[in-house]
Coordinates of N, CA and C in Angstrom, one line a residue:
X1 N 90.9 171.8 83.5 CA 90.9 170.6 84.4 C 92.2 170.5 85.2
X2 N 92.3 170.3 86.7 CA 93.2 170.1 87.1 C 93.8 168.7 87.0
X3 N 95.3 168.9 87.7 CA 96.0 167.7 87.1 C 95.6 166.6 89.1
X4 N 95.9 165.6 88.3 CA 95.9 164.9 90.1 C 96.7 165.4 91.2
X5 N 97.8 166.0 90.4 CA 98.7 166.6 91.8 C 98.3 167.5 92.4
X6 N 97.6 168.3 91.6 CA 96.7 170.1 92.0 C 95.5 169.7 92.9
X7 N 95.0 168.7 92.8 CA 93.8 168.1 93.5 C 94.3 167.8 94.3
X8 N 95.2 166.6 95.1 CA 95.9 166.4 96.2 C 96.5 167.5 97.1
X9 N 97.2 168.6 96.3 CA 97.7 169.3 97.3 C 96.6 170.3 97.5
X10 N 95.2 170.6 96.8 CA 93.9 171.5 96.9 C 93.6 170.5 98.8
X11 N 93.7 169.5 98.9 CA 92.7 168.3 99.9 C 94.0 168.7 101.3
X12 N 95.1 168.6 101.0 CA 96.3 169.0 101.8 C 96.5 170.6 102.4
X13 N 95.5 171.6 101.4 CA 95.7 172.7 101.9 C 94.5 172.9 102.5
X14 N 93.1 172.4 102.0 CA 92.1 172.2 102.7 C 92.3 171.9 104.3
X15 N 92.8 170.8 104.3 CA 93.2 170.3 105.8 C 93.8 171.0 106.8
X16 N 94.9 171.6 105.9 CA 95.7 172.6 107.2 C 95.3 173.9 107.6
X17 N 94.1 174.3 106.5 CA 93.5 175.6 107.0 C 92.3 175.4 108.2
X18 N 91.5 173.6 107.8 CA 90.9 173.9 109.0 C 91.5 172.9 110.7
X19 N 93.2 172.6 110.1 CA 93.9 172.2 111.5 C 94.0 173.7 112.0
X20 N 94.6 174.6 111.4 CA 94.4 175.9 112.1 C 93.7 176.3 112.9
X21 N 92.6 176.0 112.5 CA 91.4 176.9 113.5 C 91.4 175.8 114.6
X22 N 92.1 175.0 114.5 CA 92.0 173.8 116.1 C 90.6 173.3 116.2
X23 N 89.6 173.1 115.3 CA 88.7 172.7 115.4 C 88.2 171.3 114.6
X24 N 89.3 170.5 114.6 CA 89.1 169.4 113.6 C 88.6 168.4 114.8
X25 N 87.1 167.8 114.0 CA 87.2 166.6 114.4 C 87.7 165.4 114.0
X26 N 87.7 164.4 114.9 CA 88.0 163.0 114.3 C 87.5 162.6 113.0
X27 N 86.1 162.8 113.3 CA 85.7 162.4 111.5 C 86.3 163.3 110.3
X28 N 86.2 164.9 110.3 CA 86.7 165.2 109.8 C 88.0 165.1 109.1
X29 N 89.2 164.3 110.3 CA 90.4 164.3 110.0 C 90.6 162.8 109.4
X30 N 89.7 161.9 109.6 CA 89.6 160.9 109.0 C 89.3 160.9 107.5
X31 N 88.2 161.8 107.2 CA 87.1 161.7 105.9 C 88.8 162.3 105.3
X32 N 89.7 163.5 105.6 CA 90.2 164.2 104.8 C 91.6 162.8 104.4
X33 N 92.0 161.9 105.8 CA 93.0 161.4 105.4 C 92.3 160.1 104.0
X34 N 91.3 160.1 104.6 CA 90.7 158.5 102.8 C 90.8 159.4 102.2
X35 N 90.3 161.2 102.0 CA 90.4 161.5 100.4 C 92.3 161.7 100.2
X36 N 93.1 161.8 101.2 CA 94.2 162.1 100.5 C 94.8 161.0 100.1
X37 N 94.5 159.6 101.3 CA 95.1 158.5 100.6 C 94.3 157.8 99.0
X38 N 93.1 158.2 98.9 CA 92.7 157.5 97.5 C 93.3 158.9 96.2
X39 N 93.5 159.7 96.2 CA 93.8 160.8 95.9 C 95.7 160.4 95.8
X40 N 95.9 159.7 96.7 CA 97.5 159.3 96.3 C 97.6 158.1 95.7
X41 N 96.7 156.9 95.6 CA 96.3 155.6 95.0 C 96.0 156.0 93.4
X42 N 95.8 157.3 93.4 CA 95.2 157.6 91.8 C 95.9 158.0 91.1
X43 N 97.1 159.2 92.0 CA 98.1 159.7 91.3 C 98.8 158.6 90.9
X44 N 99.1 157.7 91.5 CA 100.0 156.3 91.2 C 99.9 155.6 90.1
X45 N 98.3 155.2 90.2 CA 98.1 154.4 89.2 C 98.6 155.4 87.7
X46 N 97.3 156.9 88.0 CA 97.6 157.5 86.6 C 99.7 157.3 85.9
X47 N 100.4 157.7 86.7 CA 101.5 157.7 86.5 C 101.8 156.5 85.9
X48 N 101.7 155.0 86.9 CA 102.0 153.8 86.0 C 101.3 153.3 84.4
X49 N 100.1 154.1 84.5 CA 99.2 153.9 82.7 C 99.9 154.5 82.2
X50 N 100.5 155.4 82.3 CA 101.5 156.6 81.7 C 102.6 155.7 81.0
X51 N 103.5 155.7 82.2 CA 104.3 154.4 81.6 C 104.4 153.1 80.9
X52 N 103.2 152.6 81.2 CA 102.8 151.3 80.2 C 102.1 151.8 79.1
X53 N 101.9 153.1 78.6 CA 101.2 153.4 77.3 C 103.0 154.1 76.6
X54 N 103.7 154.1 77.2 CA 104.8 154.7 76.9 C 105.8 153.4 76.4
X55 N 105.4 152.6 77.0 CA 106.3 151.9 76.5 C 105.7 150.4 75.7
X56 N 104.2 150.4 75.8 CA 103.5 150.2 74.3 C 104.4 150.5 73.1
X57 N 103.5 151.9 73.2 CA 104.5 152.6 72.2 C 106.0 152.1 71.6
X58 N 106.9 152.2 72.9 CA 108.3 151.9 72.8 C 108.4 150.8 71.6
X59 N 107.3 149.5 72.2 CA 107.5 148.4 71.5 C 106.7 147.8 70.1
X60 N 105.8 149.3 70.1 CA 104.7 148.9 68.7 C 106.0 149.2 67.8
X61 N 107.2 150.6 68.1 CA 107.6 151.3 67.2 C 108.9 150.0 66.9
X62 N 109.4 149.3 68.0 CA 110.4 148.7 67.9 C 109.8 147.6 66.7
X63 N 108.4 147.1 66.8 CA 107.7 145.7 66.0 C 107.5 146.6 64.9
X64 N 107.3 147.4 64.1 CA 107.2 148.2 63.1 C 108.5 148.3 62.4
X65 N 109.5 148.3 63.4 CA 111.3 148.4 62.6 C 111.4 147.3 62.0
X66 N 110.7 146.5 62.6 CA 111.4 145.1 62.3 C 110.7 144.2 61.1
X67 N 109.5 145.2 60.7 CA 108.7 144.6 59.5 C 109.4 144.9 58.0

């Protein structure tokens, strides 16, 4: 399974292979900028669940010291 970053930069490499060929349309360049901006809305969030399960943790361990 790829990670969200590998997926973003797969949508970013997509893109510039077909700006290359100079044949992008408008829609095209549209459809690709919603998948890279929701594609960067997800990396974000995943990252901030990351942190708030991290620091759950932080605080289940600190309420366990204190029992």
């Amino acid at each position: 399974m790829k990670s969200p970053r590998e997926y973003l930069d797969e949508v970013r490499q997509n893109l510039q292979k077909i700006q290359s060929h100079g044949q992008v349309t408008a829609t095209e360049n549209a459809l690709f900028g919603m998948i890279d901006g929701l594609a960067g809305l997800e990396l974000t969030t995943l990252e901030r669940v990351t942190a708030l399960e991290a620091r759950v943790k932080e605080l289940e361990s600190a309420l366990a010291a204190t029992r």
